[in-house]
Amino acid sequence: SAASGDAAATAGAAAEAEQGKAARGLRFSPVAPNTEDTVVTAEGHDQNVVLRWGDPILRGAPAFDPAKQSGKAQAGQFGYNNDYMAVLDVPGERDHQLLVVNHEYTDEVLMFAGYDPENPTREQAEIAWAAHGLSVVMTAEERRLGRLTAVSRHQLNRRITATTPFEVTGPAAGSELLRTSADRSGKRVLGTLNNCGGGITPWGTVLSGEENFNQYFANPDKVTDPTVKAGLKRYGFKDGASERKWERFDDRFDLAKEPNEAHRFGWVIEVDPFDPESTPRKLTALGRFKHEAAEPRLTTDGRPVLYMGDDEKFDYFYKFVSAKRMMKGNSRIAREHNRTLLDEGTLYVAKFTGDSPSAEIDGTGKLPTDGEFDGAGEWIPLASGDRS
């Protein structure tokens, strides 16, 4: 009808006007909701696959073959279930970008033909360990097409997995609660798990948050230490066997045998993507919880500030303010100094004060009668610490 045509024209004009107000790169007509079993792009846009699970990225890694997969092969291949991705310019290489990609978790039932969740094999567990963590991959850019192509086996390419050695830094390094039978020092952890959001620091490293680490550990009900037990309950550890049954193949996932192992996860990690020989670090000054992300900014006087959310239901929003100022430049002295910036400072938690009736804030997400979740807030200092 003429009326519907006029309405469509009006809606189209409104959409064009709205696009004109958008930032450059966001002025396009969005994809309409659909049920197509394919990747649908907006008009004037295209897509290409840069990396797939199992693509070889390290020298010596074989081509992906799901029927002949192994932990060793996966440790040299692109990992599983991508989450956060950092895109970094490469000094001196105009048409290259370095990608740092989180591999949050594994879906074994999709990864392995005939997978039996009650009876996984050691090989399946070792493949899953290697499919977790992060990948650092060089890509070449075709500027005319806006396309990225992975550069297989580049010297900066790297895999960080559930068995990669990490250095523990900050005030909790060496704590009795971080010591295990395999690490009496409490300063060396194997692996990172459930890496969710992250951030790029002003000095060129990449941060990654360990999120739902509770799902990997078994038998919290057999822990006897009341302090440890309280922490396990807070973060949703389930009694009995874990879902993946990794405790059958490595005692560190059995809390009845290694009750402190769980304390070694739930941190923000820092990786230097331009030094593949460097040891990644777990930054204890930033607090231990289910890190959704770690977004850095610089204060006006040059001190880094990180904003972090806890993904556990009804938990909190945090910030960390470094005690030190960033040193500019890429000299050895600057790099060494900037490596210490996230080890000393103050951790704060946000306290929000809403202006709606408290009885209407019931945790369901339903809007209060005034139509908004809003109000004021303040930062409450929780802890200040250094490496001493």
Coordinates of C-alpha atoms in Angstrom, one line a residue:
S1 CA 0.0 0.0 0.0
A2 CA 1.0 3.6 -0.3
A3 CA 1.0 4.0 3.5
S4 CA 3.4 1.1 4.0
G5 CA 5.6 2.4 1.2
D6 CA 5.7 5.8 2.8
A7 CA 6.5 4.2 6.2
A8 CA 9.4 2.2 4.6
A9 CA 10.8 5.3 3.0
T10 CA 10.6 7.2 6.2
A11 CA 12.3 4.4 8.1
G12 CA 15.0 4.2 5.4
A13 CA 15.6 8.0 5.6
A14 CA 15.9 7.7 9.4
A15 CA 18.3 4.9 9.1
E16 CA 20.5 6.9 6.7
A17 CA 20.4 9.9 9.0
E18 CA 21.4 7.7 11.9
Q19 CA 24.3 6.2 9.9
G20 CA 25.4 9.7 9.0
K21 CA 25.9 10.4 12.7
A22 CA 27.8 7.2 13.3
A23 CA 31.6 7.0 13.6
R24 CA 33.5 6.3 10.4
G25 CA 33.5 2.6 9.8
L26 CA 30.0 2.2 11.4
R27 CA 28.0 3.9 8.7
F28 CA 26.3 0.9 7.2
S29 CA 23.0 -0.9 7.2
P30 CA 23.1 -3.7 9.7
V31 CA 22.2 -7.3 8.8
A32 CA 18.6 -8.1 9.4
P33 CA 17.8 -11.0 11.8
N34 CA 17.8 -14.3 9.9
T35 CA 18.2 -18.0 10.3
E36 CA 20.7 -18.6 7.5
D37 CA 23.3 -21.3 8.2
T38 CA 26.1 -19.1 6.9
V39 CA 28.0 -16.0 7.6
V40 CA 25.9 -13.0 6.5
T41 CA 27.7 -9.7 6.0
A42 CA 26.3 -6.2 5.6
E43 CA 26.1 -4.7 2.2
G44 CA 29.5 -3.4 1.0
H45 CA 31.3 -5.7 3.4
D46 CA 33.1 -9.1 3.0
Q47 CA 34.6 -11.7 5.3
N48 CA 37.4 -14.2 5.2
V49 CA 38.7 -16.9 7.5
V50 CA 42.0 -16.0 9.0
L51 CA 42.6 -19.0 11.2
R52 CA 40.8 -22.2 12.1
W53 CA 41.2 -24.6 15.0
G54 CA 44.1 -26.9 14.2
D55 CA 45.8 -24.7 11.6
P56 CA 49.6 -25.2 12.1
I57 CA 51.3 -22.0 13.3
L58 CA 54.6 -23.3 14.7
R59 CA 57.6 -24.8 12.9
G60 CA 57.3 -28.6 12.7
A61 CA 53.5 -28.7 13.5
P62 CA 51.6 -31.0 11.2
A63 CA 48.5 -30.2 9.2
F64 CA 45.3 -30.7 11.1
D65 CA 43.9 -34.2 10.9
P66 CA 41.0 -34.8 13.3
A67 CA 41.6 -38.6 13.0
K68 CA 45.3 -38.3 13.9
Q69 CA 45.3 -35.5 16.4
S70 CA 47.6 -35.6 19.4
G71 CA 48.6 -33.2 22.3
K72 CA 52.0 -32.6 20.6
A73 CA 50.4 -31.7 17.3
Q74 CA 47.8 -29.4 19.0
A75 CA 50.6 -27.6 20.9
G76 CA 51.9 -26.3 17.6
Q77 CA 48.5 -25.6 16.1
F78 CA 45.9 -22.8 16.5
G79 CA 43.8 -23.5 19.6
Y80 CA 40.1 -23.9 20.2
N81 CA 37.1 -21.5 21.0
N82 CA 38.5 -18.0 20.4
D83 CA 37.5 -15.2 22.8
Y84 CA 39.5 -12.0 23.1
M85 CA 41.8 -11.0 20.3
A86 CA 44.5 -8.3 20.3
V87 CA 45.6 -6.8 17.0
L88 CA 49.1 -5.3 17.2
D89 CA 51.1 -3.3 14.6
V90 CA 54.5 -4.8 13.9
P91 CA 57.4 -2.2 14.0
G92 CA 59.1 -2.0 10.6
E93 CA 56.5 -4.2 8.8
R94 CA 53.8 -2.0 7.4
D95 CA 51.6 -4.7 6.0
H96 CA 51.7 -7.1 8.9
Q97 CA 49.6 -7.4 12.0
L98 CA 50.3 -9.6 15.1
L99 CA 47.3 -11.4 16.5
V100 CA 47.1 -12.6 20.2
V101 CA 44.0 -14.8 20.6
N102 CA 42.5 -16.3 23.7
H103 CA 41.3 -19.9 23.6
E104 CA 38.8 -19.9 26.4
Y105 CA 37.7 -23.6 26.7
T106 CA 37.2 -26.8 24.9
D107 CA 34.1 -28.7 23.7
E108 CA 35.3 -32.3 23.7
V109 CA 32.0 -33.7 22.5
L110 CA 32.5 -31.6 19.3
M111 CA 36.2 -32.2 19.0
F112 CA 36.4 -35.9 19.2
A113 CA 34.3 -38.5 17.3
G114 CA 32.6 -40.9 19.6
Y115 CA 33.7 -39.0 22.7
D116 CA 32.5 -40.6 26.0
P117 CA 32.3 -37.8 28.7
E118 CA 32.4 -40.5 31.4
N119 CA 35.5 -42.1 30.1
P120 CA 37.8 -39.6 28.3
T121 CA 41.2 -40.9 27.3
R122 CA 44.6 -39.4 28.3
E123 CA 45.2 -38.4 24.7
Q124 CA 41.9 -36.5 24.6
A125 CA 42.9 -34.7 27.8
E126 CA 46.3 -33.8 26.5
I127 CA 44.8 -32.4 23.3
A128 CA 42.4 -30.3 25.3
W129 CA 45.2 -29.0 27.5
A130 CA 47.1 -27.9 24.4
A131 CA 43.9 -26.4 22.8
H132 CA 43.5 -24.0 25.8
G133 CA 45.5 -20.9 26.4
L134 CA 46.6 -18.3 23.7
S135 CA 48.0 -18.2 20.2
V136 CA 50.3 -15.5 18.9
V137 CA 50.2 -15.4 15.1
M138 CA 51.7 -13.1 12.5
T139 CA 49.3 -12.1 9.7
A140 CA 49.9 -10.4 6.3
E141 CA 47.4 -7.7 5.3
E142 CA 46.1 -7.1 1.8
R143 CA 45.2 -3.5 2.2
R144 CA 43.2 -3.2 -1.0
L145 CA 40.9 -6.0 0.1
G146 CA 41.2 -5.5 3.9
R147 CA 42.1 -9.2 4.1
L148 CA 44.4 -10.9 6.7
T149 CA 46.3 -14.1 5.9
A150 CA 48.1 -16.1 8.6
V151 CA 51.8 -16.4 8.2
S152 CA 52.4 -20.0 9.2
R153 CA 55.5 -20.8 11.2
H154 CA 56.7 -17.1 11.6
Q155 CA 59.4 -16.6 14.2
L156 CA 57.0 -14.6 16.5
N157 CA 54.3 -17.3 16.4
R158 CA 53.8 -18.9 19.7
R159 CA 51.4 -21.2 21.6
I160 CA 50.7 -20.8 25.3
T161 CA 48.7 -23.8 26.7
A162 CA 47.5 -25.4 29.9
T163 CA 51.0 -26.7 30.6
T164 CA 53.2 -23.6 29.7
P165 CA 55.3 -22.4 32.6
F166 CA 54.3 -19.1 34.2
E167 CA 56.0 -16.8 36.6
V168 CA 53.9 -15.6 39.6
T169 CA 54.6 -11.9 40.4
G170 CA 53.2 -9.4 42.8
P171 CA 52.4 -9.5 46.5
A172 CA 51.0 -13.1 46.5
A173 CA 54.1 -14.7 44.8
G174 CA 55.4 -17.3 47.2
S175 CA 52.3 -17.4 49.4
E176 CA 51.7 -20.6 51.2
L177 CA 48.3 -20.8 49.5
L178 CA 50.1 -21.0 46.1
R179 CA 52.5 -23.8 47.1
T180 CA 51.9 -27.3 45.8
S181 CA 53.9 -30.6 45.9
A182 CA 55.1 -29.8 42.3
D183 CA 56.0 -26.1 43.2
R184 CA 57.3 -25.6 46.7
S185 CA 58.1 -22.0 45.9
G186 CA 54.6 -20.8 45.0
K187 CA 56.1 -18.8 42.2
R188 CA 55.9 -21.1 39.1
V189 CA 52.5 -22.3 37.7
L190 CA 51.9 -24.5 34.8
G191 CA 49.3 -23.2 32.3
T192 CA 46.5 -20.8 32.0
L193 CA 42.8 -21.7 31.8
N194 CA 39.5 -20.2 30.6
N195 CA 41.0 -17.1 29.2
C196 CA 38.2 -14.6 28.5
G197 CA 38.6 -10.8 27.8
G198 CA 41.9 -8.9 27.8
G199 CA 43.6 -5.7 26.9
I200 CA 46.7 -4.2 25.4
T201 CA 49.0 -2.3 27.7
P202 CA 50.5 1.1 26.6
W203 CA 54.0 -0.6 26.7
G204 CA 53.0 -3.2 24.2
T205 CA 52.2 -6.4 26.2
V206 CA 48.9 -8.2 26.2
L207 CA 46.7 -9.0 29.2
S208 CA 44.3 -11.9 29.5
G209 CA 41.9 -12.7 32.2
E210 CA 41.4 -16.2 33.6
E211 CA 37.7 -16.5 34.1
N212 CA 35.7 -19.7 35.0
F213 CA 38.6 -21.6 36.4
N214 CA 36.3 -23.6 38.8
Q215 CA 35.1 -26.0 36.1
Y216 CA 38.5 -27.8 35.8
F217 CA 38.9 -29.1 39.3
A218 CA 37.5 -32.1 41.1
N219 CA 36.6 -33.1 44.7
P220 CA 36.3 -29.7 46.5
D221 CA 34.1 -31.5 49.0
K222 CA 37.2 -33.5 50.2
V223 CA 39.1 -30.3 51.1
T224 CA 39.4 -30.0 54.9
D225 CA 41.0 -26.6 55.3
P226 CA 38.1 -24.2 56.2
T227 CA 39.8 -21.1 54.6
V228 CA 40.4 -23.0 51.3
K229 CA 36.9 -24.5 51.4
A230 CA 35.2 -21.1 51.8
G231 CA 37.0 -19.8 48.8
L232 CA 36.0 -22.9 46.7
K233 CA 32.3 -22.4 47.7
R234 CA 32.4 -18.7 46.7
Y235 CA 33.5 -19.5 43.2
G236 CA 31.1 -22.3 42.4
F237 CA 33.3 -25.4 42.6
K238 CA 31.1 -28.5 42.2
D239 CA 31.6 -31.5 44.4
G240 CA 32.8 -34.8 43.0
A241 CA 34.4 -35.4 39.6
S242 CA 35.0 -32.5 37.2
E243 CA 33.2 -32.4 33.9
R244 CA 36.3 -33.2 31.8
K245 CA 37.8 -35.8 34.3
W246 CA 41.3 -34.3 33.9
E247 CA 42.0 -35.3 37.5
R248 CA 42.4 -38.9 36.3
F249 CA 45.5 -37.9 34.3
D250 CA 47.1 -35.1 36.5
D251 CA 46.8 -34.8 40.3
R252 CA 46.9 -31.1 40.1
F253 CA 43.3 -31.0 39.0
D254 CA 42.2 -33.1 42.1
L255 CA 41.7 -30.8 45.0
A256 CA 41.7 -33.7 47.4
K257 CA 45.4 -34.2 46.5
E258 CA 46.4 -30.6 45.7
P259 CA 44.0 -28.2 47.4
N260 CA 46.1 -25.1 46.6
E261 CA 46.2 -25.7 42.8
A262 CA 42.9 -23.8 42.3
H263 CA 44.5 -20.7 43.9
R264 CA 47.0 -20.6 41.0
F265 CA 44.2 -19.7 38.6
G266 CA 41.8 -16.8 38.4
W267 CA 44.5 -14.1 37.7
V268 CA 45.3 -11.7 35.0
I269 CA 48.2 -12.9 32.9
E270 CA 50.7 -10.7 30.9
V271 CA 52.4 -11.9 27.7
D272 CA 55.0 -10.1 25.7
P273 CA 54.0 -11.0 22.1
F274 CA 57.2 -9.7 20.6
D275 CA 59.5 -11.9 22.7
P276 CA 58.5 -15.6 22.1
E277 CA 61.2 -16.7 24.6
S278 CA 59.8 -14.6 27.4
T279 CA 58.0 -16.3 30.4
P280 CA 54.4 -15.2 30.7
R281 CA 53.4 -13.9 34.1
K282 CA 50.4 -14.1 36.5
L283 CA 49.9 -10.7 38.1
T284 CA 48.7 -11.2 41.7
A285 CA 48.4 -7.5 42.5
L286 CA 45.4 -7.3 40.3
G287 CA 43.4 -9.6 42.5
R288 CA 42.1 -13.1 42.0
F289 CA 38.6 -13.6 40.8
K290 CA 36.7 -14.6 37.6
H291 CA 38.3 -12.0 35.3
E292 CA 36.0 -11.0 32.5
A293 CA 38.6 -8.6 31.1
A294 CA 41.5 -6.3 32.0
E295 CA 41.3 -2.9 30.2
P296 CA 44.3 -0.6 30.8
R297 CA 44.4 3.2 30.6
L298 CA 47.0 5.8 31.6
T299 CA 46.4 8.5 34.2
T300 CA 47.4 12.1 33.4
D301 CA 50.6 11.6 35.4
G302 CA 51.5 8.4 33.4
R303 CA 50.4 5.6 35.8
P304 CA 48.6 2.6 34.4
V305 CA 45.0 1.9 35.6
L306 CA 43.2 -1.4 34.9
Y307 CA 39.5 -1.9 34.9
M308 CA 38.3 -5.4 35.6
G309 CA 34.9 -7.2 36.0
D310 CA 34.2 -10.4 37.9
D311 CA 32.0 -12.7 35.9
E312 CA 30.6 -14.6 38.9
K313 CA 27.0 -13.8 39.5
F314 CA 26.3 -10.8 41.8
D315 CA 30.1 -10.1 42.1
Y316 CA 32.0 -6.9 41.6
F317 CA 33.8 -4.4 39.4
Y318 CA 37.4 -3.5 40.2
K319 CA 40.2 -1.2 39.3
F320 CA 43.9 -1.3 39.9
V321 CA 46.1 1.9 40.1
S322 CA 49.8 1.3 39.7
A323 CA 52.2 2.9 42.2
K324 CA 54.7 3.7 39.4
R325 CA 54.7 5.7 36.2
M326 CA 55.3 4.2 32.8
M327 CA 58.6 4.8 31.2
K328 CA 58.3 5.7 27.5
G329 CA 60.4 4.2 24.8
N330 CA 61.6 0.7 23.9
S331 CA 65.0 0.6 25.6
R332 CA 66.1 -2.3 27.8
I333 CA 65.7 -0.1 30.9
A334 CA 62.2 1.0 29.8
R335 CA 61.1 -2.5 29.1
E336 CA 62.4 -3.8 32.4
H337 CA 60.8 -1.0 34.4
N338 CA 57.4 -1.4 32.6
R339 CA 57.4 -5.1 33.5
T340 CA 57.0 -4.1 37.2
L341 CA 54.2 -1.6 36.7
L342 CA 51.4 -4.1 37.5
D343 CA 53.1 -5.6 40.6
E344 CA 52.8 -2.6 42.9
G345 CA 49.7 -0.5 43.4
T346 CA 46.2 -0.3 45.0
L347 CA 43.2 -2.5 44.1
Y348 CA 39.8 -0.9 44.5
V349 CA 36.3 -2.3 44.3
A350 CA 33.3 -0.2 43.1
K351 CA 30.4 0.5 45.4
F352 CA 27.3 1.6 43.4
T353 CA 24.4 3.4 45.0
G354 CA 21.3 3.3 42.9
D355 CA 18.5 5.9 43.1
S356 CA 15.7 3.4 42.6
P357 CA 13.7 1.7 45.4
S358 CA 16.0 -1.1 46.7
A359 CA 13.1 -3.6 46.8
E360 CA 12.8 -3.3 43.0
I361 CA 16.5 -4.3 42.5
D362 CA 16.0 -8.1 42.9
G363 CA 18.7 -9.5 40.6
T364 CA 16.3 -10.6 37.8
G365 CA 17.3 -7.8 35.5
K366 CA 13.8 -6.4 35.5
L367 CA 13.9 -2.6 35.2
P368 CA 12.6 -0.7 38.2
T369 CA 9.6 1.6 37.9
D370 CA 11.7 4.6 37.1
G371 CA 12.9 2.8 34.0
E372 CA 16.7 2.9 34.7
F373 CA 19.5 1.2 36.6
D374 CA 21.4 4.4 37.5
G375 CA 22.8 6.3 40.4
A376 CA 26.2 7.1 41.9
G377 CA 29.2 5.2 43.1
E378 CA 32.6 5.3 44.8
W379 CA 35.9 3.4 44.7
I380 CA 36.8 1.6 47.9
P381 CA 40.5 0.6 48.4
L382 CA 40.8 -3.1 49.1
A383 CA 44.6 -3.7 49.3
S384 CA 47.9 -2.1 48.5
G385 CA 50.9 -4.3 48.0
D386 CA 54.3 -4.6 46.4
R387 CA 56.7 -7.4 45.7
S388 CA 58.4 -7.3 49.1

